[in-house]
Short mmCIF file of C-alpha atoms and ligand atoms in Angstrom, two decimals:
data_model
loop_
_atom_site.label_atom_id
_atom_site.label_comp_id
_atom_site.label_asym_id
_atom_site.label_seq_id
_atom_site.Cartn_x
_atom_site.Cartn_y
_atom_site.Cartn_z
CA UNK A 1 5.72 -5.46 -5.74
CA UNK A 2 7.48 -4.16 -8.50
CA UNK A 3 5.18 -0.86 -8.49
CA UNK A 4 6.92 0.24 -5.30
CA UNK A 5 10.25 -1.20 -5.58
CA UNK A 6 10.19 0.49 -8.91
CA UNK A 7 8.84 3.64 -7.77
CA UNK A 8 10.94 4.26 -4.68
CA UNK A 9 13.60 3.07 -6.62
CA UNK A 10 17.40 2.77 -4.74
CA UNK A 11 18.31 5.95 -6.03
CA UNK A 12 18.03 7.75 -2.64
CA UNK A 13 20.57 7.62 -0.55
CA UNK A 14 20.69 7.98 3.14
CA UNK A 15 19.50 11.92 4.32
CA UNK A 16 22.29 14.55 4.45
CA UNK A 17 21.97 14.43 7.78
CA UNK A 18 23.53 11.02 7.95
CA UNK A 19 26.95 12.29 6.60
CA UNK A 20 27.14 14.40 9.46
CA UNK A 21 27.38 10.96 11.97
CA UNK A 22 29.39 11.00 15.15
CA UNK A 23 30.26 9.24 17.87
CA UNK A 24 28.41 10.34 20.75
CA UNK A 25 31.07 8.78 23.52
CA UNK A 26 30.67 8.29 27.05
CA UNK A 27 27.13 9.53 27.74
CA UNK A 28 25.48 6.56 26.39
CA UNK A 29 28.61 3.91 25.89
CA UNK A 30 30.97 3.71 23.03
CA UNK A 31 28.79 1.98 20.80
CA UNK A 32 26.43 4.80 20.35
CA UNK A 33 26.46 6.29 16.42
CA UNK A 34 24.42 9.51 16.68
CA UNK A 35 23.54 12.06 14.18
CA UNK A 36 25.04 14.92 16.30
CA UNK A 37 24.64 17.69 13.98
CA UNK A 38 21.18 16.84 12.33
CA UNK A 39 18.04 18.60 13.87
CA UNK A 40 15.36 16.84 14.40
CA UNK A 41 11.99 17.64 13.14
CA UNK A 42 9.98 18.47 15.74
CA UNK A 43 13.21 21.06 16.75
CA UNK A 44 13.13 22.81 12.94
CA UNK A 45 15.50 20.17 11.40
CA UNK A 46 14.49 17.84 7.97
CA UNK A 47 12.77 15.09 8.55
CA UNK A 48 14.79 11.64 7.88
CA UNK A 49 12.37 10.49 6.00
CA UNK A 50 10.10 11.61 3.29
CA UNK A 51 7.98 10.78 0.50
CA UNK A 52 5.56 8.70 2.35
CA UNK A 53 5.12 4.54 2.75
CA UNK A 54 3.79 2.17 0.16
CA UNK A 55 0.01 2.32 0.47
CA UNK A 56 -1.98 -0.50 1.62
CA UNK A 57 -4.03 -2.76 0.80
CA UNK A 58 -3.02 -2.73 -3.33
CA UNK A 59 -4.78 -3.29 -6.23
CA UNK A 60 -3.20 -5.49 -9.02
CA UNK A 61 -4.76 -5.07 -12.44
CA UNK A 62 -3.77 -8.46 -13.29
CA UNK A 63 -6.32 -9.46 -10.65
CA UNK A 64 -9.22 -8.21 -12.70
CA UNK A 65 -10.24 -10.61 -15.38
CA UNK A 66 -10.75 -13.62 -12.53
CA UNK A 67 -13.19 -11.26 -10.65
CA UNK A 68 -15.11 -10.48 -13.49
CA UNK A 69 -15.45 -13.61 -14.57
CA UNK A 70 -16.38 -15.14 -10.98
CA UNK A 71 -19.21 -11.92 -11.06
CA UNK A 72 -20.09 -12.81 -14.66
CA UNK A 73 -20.68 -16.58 -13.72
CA UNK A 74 -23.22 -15.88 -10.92
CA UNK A 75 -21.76 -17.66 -8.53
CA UNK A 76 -21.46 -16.46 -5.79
CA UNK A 77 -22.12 -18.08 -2.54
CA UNK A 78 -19.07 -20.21 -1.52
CA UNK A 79 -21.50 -23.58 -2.22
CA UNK A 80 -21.70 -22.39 -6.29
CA UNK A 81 -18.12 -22.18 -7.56
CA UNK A 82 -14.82 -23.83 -7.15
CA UNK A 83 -13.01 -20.48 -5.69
CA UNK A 84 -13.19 -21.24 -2.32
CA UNK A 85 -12.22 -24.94 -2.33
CA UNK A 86 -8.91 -24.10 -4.80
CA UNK A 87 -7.90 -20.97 -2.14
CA UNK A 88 -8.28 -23.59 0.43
CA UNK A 89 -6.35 -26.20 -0.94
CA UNK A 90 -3.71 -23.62 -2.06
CA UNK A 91 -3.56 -21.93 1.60
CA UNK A 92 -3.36 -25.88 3.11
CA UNK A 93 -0.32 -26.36 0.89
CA UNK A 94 1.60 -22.79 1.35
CA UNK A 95 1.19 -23.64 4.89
CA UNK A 96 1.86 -27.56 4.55
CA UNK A 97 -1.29 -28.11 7.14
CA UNK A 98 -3.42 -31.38 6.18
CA UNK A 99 -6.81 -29.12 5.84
CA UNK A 100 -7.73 -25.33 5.58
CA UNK A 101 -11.41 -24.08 5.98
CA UNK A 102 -12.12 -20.28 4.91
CA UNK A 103 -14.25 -18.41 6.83
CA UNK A 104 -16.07 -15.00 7.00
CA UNK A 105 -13.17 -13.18 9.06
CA UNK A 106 -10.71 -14.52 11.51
CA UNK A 107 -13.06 -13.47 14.88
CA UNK A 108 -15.18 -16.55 12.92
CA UNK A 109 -12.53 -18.58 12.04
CA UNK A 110 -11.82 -18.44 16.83
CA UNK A 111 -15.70 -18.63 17.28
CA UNK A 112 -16.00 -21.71 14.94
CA UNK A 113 -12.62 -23.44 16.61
CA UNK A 114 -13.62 -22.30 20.42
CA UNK A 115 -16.81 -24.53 19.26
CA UNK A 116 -15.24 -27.40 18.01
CA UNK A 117 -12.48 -27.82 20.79
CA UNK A 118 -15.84 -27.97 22.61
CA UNK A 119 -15.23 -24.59 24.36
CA UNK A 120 -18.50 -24.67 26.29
CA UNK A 121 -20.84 -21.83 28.73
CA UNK A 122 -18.83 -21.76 31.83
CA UNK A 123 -15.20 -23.14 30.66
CA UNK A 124 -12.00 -20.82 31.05
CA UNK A 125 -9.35 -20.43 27.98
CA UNK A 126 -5.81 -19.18 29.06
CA UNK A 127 -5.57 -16.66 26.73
CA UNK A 128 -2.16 -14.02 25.93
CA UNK A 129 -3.34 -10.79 27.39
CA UNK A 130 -1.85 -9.03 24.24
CA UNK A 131 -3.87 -8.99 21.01
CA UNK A 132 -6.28 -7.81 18.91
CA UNK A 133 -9.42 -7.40 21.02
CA UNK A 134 -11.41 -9.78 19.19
CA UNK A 135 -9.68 -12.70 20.70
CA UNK A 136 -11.54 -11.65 24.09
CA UNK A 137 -14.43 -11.36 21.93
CA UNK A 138 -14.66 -14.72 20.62
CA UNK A 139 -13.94 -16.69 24.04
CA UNK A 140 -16.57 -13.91 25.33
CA UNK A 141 -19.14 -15.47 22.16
CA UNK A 142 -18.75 -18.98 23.94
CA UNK A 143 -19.82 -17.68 27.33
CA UNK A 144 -16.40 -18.44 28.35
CA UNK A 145 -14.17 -16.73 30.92
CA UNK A 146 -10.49 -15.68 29.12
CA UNK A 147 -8.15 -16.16 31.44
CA UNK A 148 -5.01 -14.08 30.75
CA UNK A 149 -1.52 -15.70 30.85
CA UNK A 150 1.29 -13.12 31.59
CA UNK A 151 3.25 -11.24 28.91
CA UNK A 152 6.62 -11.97 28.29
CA UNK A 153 8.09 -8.52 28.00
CA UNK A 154 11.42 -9.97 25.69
CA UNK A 155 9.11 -11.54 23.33
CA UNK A 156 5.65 -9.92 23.66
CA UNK A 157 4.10 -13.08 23.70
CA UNK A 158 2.20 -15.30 26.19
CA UNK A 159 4.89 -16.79 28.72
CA UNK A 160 4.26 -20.26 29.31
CA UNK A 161 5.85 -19.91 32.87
CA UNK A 162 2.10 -18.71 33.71
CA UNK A 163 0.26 -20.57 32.04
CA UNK A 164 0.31 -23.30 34.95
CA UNK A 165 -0.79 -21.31 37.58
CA UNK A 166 -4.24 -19.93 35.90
CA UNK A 167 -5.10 -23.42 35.13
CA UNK A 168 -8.57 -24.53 37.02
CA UNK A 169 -10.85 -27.79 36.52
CA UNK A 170 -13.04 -25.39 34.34
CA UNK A 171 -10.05 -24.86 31.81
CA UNK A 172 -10.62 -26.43 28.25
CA UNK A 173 -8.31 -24.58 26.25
CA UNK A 174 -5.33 -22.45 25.53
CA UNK A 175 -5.35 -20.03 22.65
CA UNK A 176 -1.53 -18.34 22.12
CA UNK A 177 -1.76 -15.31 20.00
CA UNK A 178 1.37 -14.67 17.58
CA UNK A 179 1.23 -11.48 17.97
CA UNK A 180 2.25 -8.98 15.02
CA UNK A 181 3.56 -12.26 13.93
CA UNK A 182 6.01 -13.50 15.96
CA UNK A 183 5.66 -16.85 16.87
CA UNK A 184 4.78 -18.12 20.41
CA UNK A 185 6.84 -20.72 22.46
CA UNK A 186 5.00 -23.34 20.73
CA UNK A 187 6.56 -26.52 22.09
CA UNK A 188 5.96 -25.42 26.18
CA UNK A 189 2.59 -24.30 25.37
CA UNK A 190 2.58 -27.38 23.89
CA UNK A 191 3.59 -29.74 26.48
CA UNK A 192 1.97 -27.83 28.95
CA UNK A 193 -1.61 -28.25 26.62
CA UNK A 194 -0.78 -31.88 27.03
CA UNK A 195 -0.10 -32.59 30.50
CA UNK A 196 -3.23 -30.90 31.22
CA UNK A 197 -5.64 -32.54 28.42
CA UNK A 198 -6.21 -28.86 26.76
CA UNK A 199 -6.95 -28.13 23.67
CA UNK A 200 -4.49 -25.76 21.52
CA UNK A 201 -6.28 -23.07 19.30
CA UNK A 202 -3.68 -20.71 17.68
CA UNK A 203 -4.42 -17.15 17.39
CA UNK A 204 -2.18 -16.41 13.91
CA UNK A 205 -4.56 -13.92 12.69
CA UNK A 206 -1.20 -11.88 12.26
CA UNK A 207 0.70 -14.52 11.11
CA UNK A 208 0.71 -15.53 7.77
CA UNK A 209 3.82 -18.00 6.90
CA UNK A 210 5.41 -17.40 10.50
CA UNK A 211 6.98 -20.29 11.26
CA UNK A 212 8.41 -22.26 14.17
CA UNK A 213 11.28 -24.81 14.38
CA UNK A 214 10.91 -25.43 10.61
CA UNK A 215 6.47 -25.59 10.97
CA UNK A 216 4.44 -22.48 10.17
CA UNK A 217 2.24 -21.27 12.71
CA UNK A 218 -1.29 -22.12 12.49
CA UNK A 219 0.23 -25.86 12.26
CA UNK A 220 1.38 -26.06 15.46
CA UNK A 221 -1.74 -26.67 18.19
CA UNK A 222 -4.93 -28.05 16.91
CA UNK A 223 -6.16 -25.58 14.90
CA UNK A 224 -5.14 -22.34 13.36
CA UNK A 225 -6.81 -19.28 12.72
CA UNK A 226 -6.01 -16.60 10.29
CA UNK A 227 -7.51 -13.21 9.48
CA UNK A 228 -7.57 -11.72 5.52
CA UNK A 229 -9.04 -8.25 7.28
CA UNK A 230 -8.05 -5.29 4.55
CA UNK A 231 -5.33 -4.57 6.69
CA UNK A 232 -3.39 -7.69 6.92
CA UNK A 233 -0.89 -9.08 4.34
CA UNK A 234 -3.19 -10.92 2.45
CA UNK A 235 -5.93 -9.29 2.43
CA UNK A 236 -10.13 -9.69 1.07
CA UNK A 237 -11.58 -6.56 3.00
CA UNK A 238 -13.03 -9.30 5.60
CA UNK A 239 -12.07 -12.98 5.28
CA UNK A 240 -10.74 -15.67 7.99
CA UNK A 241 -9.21 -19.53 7.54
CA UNK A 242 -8.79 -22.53 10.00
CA UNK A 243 -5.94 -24.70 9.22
CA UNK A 244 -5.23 -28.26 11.09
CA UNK A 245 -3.77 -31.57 10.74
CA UNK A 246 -6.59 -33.23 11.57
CA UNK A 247 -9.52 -33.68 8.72
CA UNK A 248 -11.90 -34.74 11.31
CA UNK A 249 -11.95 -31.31 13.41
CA UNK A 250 -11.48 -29.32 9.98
CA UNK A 251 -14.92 -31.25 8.85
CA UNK A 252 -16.72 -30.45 11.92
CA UNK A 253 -15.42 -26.65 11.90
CA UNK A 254 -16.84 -26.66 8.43
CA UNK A 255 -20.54 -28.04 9.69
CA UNK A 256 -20.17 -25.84 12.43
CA UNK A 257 -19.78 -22.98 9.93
CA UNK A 258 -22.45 -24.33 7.50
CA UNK A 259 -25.53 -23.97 9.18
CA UNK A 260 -24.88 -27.37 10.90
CA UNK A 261 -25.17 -29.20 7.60
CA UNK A 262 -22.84 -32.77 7.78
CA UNK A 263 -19.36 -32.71 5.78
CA UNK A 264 -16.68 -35.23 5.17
CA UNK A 265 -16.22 -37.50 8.01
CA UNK A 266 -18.96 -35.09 10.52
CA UNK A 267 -21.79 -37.04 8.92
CA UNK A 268 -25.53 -37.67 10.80
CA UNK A 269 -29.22 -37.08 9.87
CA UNK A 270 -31.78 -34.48 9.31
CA UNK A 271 -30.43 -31.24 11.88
CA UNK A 272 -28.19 -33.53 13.87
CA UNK A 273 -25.43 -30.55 14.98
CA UNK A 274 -25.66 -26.70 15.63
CA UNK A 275 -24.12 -24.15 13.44
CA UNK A 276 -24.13 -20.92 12.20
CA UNK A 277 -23.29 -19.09 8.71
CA UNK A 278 -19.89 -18.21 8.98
CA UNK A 279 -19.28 -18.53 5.46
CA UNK A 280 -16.98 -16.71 3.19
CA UNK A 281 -18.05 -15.71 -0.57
CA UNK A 282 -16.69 -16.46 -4.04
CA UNK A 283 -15.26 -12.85 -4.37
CA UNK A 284 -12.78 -12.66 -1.06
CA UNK A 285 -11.56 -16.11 -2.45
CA UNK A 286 -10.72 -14.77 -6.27
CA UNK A 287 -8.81 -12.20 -4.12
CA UNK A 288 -7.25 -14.23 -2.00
CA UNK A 289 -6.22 -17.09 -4.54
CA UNK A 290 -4.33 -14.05 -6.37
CA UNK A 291 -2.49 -13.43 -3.62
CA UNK A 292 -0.17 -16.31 -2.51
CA UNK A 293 2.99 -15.48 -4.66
CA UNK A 294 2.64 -11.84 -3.64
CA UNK A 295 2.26 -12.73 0.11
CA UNK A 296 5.08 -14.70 -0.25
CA UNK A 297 7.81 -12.39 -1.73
CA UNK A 298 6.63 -9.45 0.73
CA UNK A 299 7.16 -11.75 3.86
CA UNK A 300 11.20 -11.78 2.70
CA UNK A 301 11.38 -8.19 2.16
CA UNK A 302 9.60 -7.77 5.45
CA UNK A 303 12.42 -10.27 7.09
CA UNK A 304 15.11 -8.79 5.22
CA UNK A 305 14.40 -4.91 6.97
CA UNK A 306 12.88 -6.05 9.75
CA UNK A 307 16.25 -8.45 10.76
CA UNK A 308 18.46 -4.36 9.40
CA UNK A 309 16.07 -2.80 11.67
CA UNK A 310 16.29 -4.96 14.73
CA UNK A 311 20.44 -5.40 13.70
CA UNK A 312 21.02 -1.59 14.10
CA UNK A 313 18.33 0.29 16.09
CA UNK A 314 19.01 -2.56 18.68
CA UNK A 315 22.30 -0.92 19.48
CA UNK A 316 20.70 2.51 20.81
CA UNK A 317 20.51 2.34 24.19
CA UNK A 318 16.95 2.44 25.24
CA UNK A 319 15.88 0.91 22.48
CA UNK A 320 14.90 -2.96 22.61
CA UNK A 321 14.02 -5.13 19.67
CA UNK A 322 11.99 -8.16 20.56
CA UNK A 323 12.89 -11.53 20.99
CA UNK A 324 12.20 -14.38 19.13
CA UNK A 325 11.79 -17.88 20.29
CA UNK A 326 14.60 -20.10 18.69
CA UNK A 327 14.70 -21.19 15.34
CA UNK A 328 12.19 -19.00 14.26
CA UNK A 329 10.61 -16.62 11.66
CA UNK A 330 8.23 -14.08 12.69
CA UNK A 331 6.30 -11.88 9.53
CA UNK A 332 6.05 -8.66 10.87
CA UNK A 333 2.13 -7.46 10.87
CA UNK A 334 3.39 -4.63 12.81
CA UNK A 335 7.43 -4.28 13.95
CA UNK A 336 7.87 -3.67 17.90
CA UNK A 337 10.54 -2.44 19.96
CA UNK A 338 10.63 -1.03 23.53
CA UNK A 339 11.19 1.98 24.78
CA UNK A 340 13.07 3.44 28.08
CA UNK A 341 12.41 6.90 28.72
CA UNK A 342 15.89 6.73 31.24
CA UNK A 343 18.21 6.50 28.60
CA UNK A 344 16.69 9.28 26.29
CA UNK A 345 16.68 11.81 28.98
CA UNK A 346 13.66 11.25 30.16
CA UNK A 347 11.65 12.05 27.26
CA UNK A 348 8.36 10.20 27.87
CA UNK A 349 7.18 7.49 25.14
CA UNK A 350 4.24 9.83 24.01
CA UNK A 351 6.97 12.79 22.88
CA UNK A 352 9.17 9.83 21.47
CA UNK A 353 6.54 8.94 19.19
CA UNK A 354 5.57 12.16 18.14
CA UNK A 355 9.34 13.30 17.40
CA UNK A 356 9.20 9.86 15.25
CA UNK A 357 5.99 10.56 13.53
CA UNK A 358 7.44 14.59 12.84
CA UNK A 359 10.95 12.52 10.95
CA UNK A 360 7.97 10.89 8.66
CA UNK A 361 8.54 7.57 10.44
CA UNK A 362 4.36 6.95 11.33
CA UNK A 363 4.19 4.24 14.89
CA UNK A 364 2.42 4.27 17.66
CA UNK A 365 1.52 2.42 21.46
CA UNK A 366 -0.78 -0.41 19.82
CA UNK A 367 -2.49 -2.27 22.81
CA UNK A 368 -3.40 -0.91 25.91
CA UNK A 369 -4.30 -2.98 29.21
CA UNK A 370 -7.65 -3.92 27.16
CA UNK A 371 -8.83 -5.73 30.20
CA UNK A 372 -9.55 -2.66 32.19
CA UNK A 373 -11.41 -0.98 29.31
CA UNK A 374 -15.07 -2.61 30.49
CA UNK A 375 -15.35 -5.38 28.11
CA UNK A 376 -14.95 -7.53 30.90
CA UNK A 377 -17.21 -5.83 33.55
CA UNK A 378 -19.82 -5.96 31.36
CA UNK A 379 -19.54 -10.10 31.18
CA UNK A 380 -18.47 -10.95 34.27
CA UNK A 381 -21.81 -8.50 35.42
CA UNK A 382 -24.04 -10.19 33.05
CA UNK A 383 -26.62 -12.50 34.33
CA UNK A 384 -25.31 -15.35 32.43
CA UNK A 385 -21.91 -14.87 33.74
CA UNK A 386 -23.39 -14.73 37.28
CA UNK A 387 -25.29 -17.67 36.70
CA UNK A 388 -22.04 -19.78 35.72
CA UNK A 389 -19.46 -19.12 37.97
CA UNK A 390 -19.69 -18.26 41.76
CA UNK A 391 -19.17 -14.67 42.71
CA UNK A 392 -15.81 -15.39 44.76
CA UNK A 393 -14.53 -17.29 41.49
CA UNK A 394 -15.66 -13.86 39.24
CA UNK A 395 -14.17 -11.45 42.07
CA UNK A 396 -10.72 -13.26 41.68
CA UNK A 397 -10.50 -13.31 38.07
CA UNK A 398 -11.31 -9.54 38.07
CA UNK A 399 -8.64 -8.79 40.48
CA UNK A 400 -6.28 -11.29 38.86
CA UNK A 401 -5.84 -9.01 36.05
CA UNK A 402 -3.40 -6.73 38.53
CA UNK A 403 -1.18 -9.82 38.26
CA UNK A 404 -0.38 -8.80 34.64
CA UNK A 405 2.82 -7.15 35.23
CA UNK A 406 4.50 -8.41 32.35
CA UNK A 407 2.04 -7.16 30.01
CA UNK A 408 1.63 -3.83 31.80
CA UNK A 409 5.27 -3.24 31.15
CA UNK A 410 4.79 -3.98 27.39
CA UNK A 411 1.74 -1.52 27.07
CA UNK A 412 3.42 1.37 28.67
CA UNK A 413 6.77 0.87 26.77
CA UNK A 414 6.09 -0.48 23.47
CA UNK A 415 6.32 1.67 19.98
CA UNK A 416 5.40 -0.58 17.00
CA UNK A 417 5.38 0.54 13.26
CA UNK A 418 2.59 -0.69 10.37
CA UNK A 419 4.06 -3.67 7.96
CA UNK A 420 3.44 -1.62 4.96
CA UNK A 421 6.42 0.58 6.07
CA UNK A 422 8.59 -2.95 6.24
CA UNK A 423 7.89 -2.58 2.53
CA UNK A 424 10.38 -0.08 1.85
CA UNK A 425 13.99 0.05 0.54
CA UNK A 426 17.40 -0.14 2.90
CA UNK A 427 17.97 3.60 2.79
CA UNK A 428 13.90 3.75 4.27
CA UNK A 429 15.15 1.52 6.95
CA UNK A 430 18.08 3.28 7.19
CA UNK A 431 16.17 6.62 7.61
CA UNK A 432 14.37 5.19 10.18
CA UNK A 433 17.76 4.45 12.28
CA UNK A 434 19.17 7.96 11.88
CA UNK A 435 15.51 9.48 12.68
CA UNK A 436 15.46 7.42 16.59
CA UNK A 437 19.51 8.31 16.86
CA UNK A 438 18.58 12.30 16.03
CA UNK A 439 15.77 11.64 18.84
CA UNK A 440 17.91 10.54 21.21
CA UNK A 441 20.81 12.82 20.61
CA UNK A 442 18.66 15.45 21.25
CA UNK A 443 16.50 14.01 23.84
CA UNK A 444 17.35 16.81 26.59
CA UNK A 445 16.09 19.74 24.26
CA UNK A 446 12.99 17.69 22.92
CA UNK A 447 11.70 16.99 26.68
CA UNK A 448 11.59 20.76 27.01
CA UNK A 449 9.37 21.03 23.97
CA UNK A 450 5.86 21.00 25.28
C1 LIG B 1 -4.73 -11.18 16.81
C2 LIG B 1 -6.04 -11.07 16.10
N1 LIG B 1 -7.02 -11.93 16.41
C3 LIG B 1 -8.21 -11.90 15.79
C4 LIG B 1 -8.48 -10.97 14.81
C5 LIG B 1 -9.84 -10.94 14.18
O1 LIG B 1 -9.79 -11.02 12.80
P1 LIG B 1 -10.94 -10.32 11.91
O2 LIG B 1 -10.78 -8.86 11.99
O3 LIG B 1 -10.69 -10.87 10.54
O4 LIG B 1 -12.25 -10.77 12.45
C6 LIG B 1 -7.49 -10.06 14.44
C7 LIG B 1 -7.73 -9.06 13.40
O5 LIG B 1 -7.19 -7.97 13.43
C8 LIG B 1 -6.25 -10.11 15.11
O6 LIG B 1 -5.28 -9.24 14.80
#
């Protein structure tokens, strides 16, 4: 923390070219503050910003002596030392969930809880559309069918207005997915979860201390899964958690995880449930354990630029920040917004991002229509697949996936930057503003650029 806050220091101010502001007028409204005379990059002009983004992930000295000594001590395995239990306890408390069990990564931490919830061969989980591709993957590991809920193109998350309608007698579960961290409309999944006897899993591999009407995420369904992949805020170069209320599920995710062997109230003799080893080591948990205080302070400086960001590039037309479901907190694993070519002149959302990337401002589309890459094919083409469900039943869910019009909408307009650029001071942020107003100001000449 104080490496970069020290070393980008709040010397800088905003670029020259933001002296130069004017109104813009009637073309695009009267709200419209535009850097009229500044160039943009990709036309010959400065960029808005330079001097790069705080790296990530970052080493802490301070963070040395524990590793050694966990190295030194030989123990290893998460069965030897007392790393993994303390990181748990501490995770179960930042979060205030009842129970947290650390896993290998967070694709584990979804196989472990599609088990649990009982997510069998030949079941269907509504599942958001938008996400990482491993939370296909992990439905996929059940010999499951994920059944995609529309997008919600305000809030990029799953809307529960179609959740209803994908619901069959073969549905066990739905897993939301907080995407980038922003938290999902918790209490209709919710109720809907209950009306129908599903079970909740939460997808919050991207969101760490996100929270909902006063809970964090990962609380909110019956169990939580988190991801400590290098990339994300806390990270252990691969790592994963499951947090619940509920000691009894977070005992039988733990045998599940544990080769089957009995823990805490999942008790029985000799082999008496399946598992796997999904376990996590010593040395992601020293890392991890470290971490918590760090995590924490970076989530408010995240807030506090993402909330500037949202506050002022919100008032370009053209450009939308998301929406958040009321009363709460998202963390920002990436930030979104969406873009409309028709109010930049027509400049197309590849050219956008590339004028954006020349003013030193890195972002780009994230998630594609994933569901059309062959992922799918492949399954619902297996001979398992073919073996579970009829071939009427596999023919509609392929063709149900030209349904997603929400989500199409938020793959083909969506520009998102990295978290690690959230991590900068108020004149980055501020840089970032001027660099989309230059684009637009000068949207005509840059859609002539080839
Ligand atoms: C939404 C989402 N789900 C699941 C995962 C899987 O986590 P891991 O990479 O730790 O296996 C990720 C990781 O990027 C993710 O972003």
């Amino acid at each position: 923390m104080k490496d970069y806050l020290t070393r980008r220091g709040f010397i800088r101010t905003t670029a020259a070219g933001s002296a130069a502001l004017t109104w813009l007028g009637a073309r695009r409204g009267p709200n419209v503050f535009a850097a009229g005379a500044a160039k943009p990059a990709l036309l010959g002009g400065t960029p808005a910003h330079k001097g790069g983004w705080a790296s990530w992930p970052q080493w802490r000295e301070a963070w040395e002596p524990k590793l050694l000594e966990m190295y030194r001590s030989c123990k290893w395995f998460r069965g030897s030392g007392s790393n993994v239990t303390d990181f748990e306890n501490g995770y179960a408390q930042m979060l205030d969930a009842k129970k947290c069990l650390a896993t290998a990564s967070g694709t584990t931490a979804l196989i472990v809880s599609l088990h649990v919830m009982d997510v069998d061969a030949g079941d269907e989980v509504i599942c958001s559309p938008y996400t990482f591709i491993a939370s296909y993957n992990a439905i996929l590991n059940s010999k499951a069918l994920p059944v995609f809920a529309d997008t919600d193109p305000a809030t990029l998350t799953m809307a529960p207005a179609t959740i209803e309608s994908r619901i069959t007698e073969r549905t066990r579960a739905i897993m939301p997915v907080h995407i980038f961290g922003m938290p999902c409309d918790m209490d209709a999944i919710n109720a809907i979860a209950k009306k129908h006897k599903l079970a909740v899993i939460e997808d919050a591999c991207q969101a760490w201390l996100a929270e909902y009407k006063g809970r964090k995420c990962g609380t909110l369904g019956d169990l939580g899964c988190f991801s400590f992949q290098e990339s994300k805020h806390i990270p252990s170069g691969e790592g994963g958690a499951i947090t619940s209320n509920s000691e009894e599920l977070i005992d039988k995710c733990n045998s599940f995880h544990n080769c089957g062997r009995a823990c805490g109230t999942n008790q029985g003799t000799g082999s008496f449930t399946r598992g796997n080893n999904y376990r996590i080591t010593q040395a992601q948990a020293v890392l991890l354990l470290q971490q918590f205080e760090k995590l924490q302070k970076e989530t408010a400086i995240r807030r506090a630029n993402a909330d500037h960001l949202s506050a002022n590039i919100g008032k370009i037309p053209g450009i939308t920040p998301v929406r958040l479901p009321e009363n709460s907190r998202a963390v920002w694993h990436l930030y979104p917004f969406r873009y409309n070519p028709a109010q930049f002149d027509g400049l197309s959302r590849e050219k956008f991002m590339k004028a954006l990337q020349a003013e030193g401002v890195p972002c780009s589309a994230v998630y594609r229509e994933q569901y059309f890459d062959g992922l799918l094919d492949e399954a619902i083409n297996s001979r398992g697949y073919k073996r579970l469900w009829s071939a009427a039943r596999l023919k509609s869910y392929r063709d149900s996936f030209n349904d997603l019009k929400g989500n199409k909408q938020v793959c083909d307009t969506t520009v998102a930057m990295t978290q690690n650029i959230l991590l900068g001071d108020r004149s980055d942020m501020d840089q970032i503003i001027e660099a989309v107003r230059k684009i637009q100001t000068h949207s005509a000449e840059l859609v002539k650029r080839a």
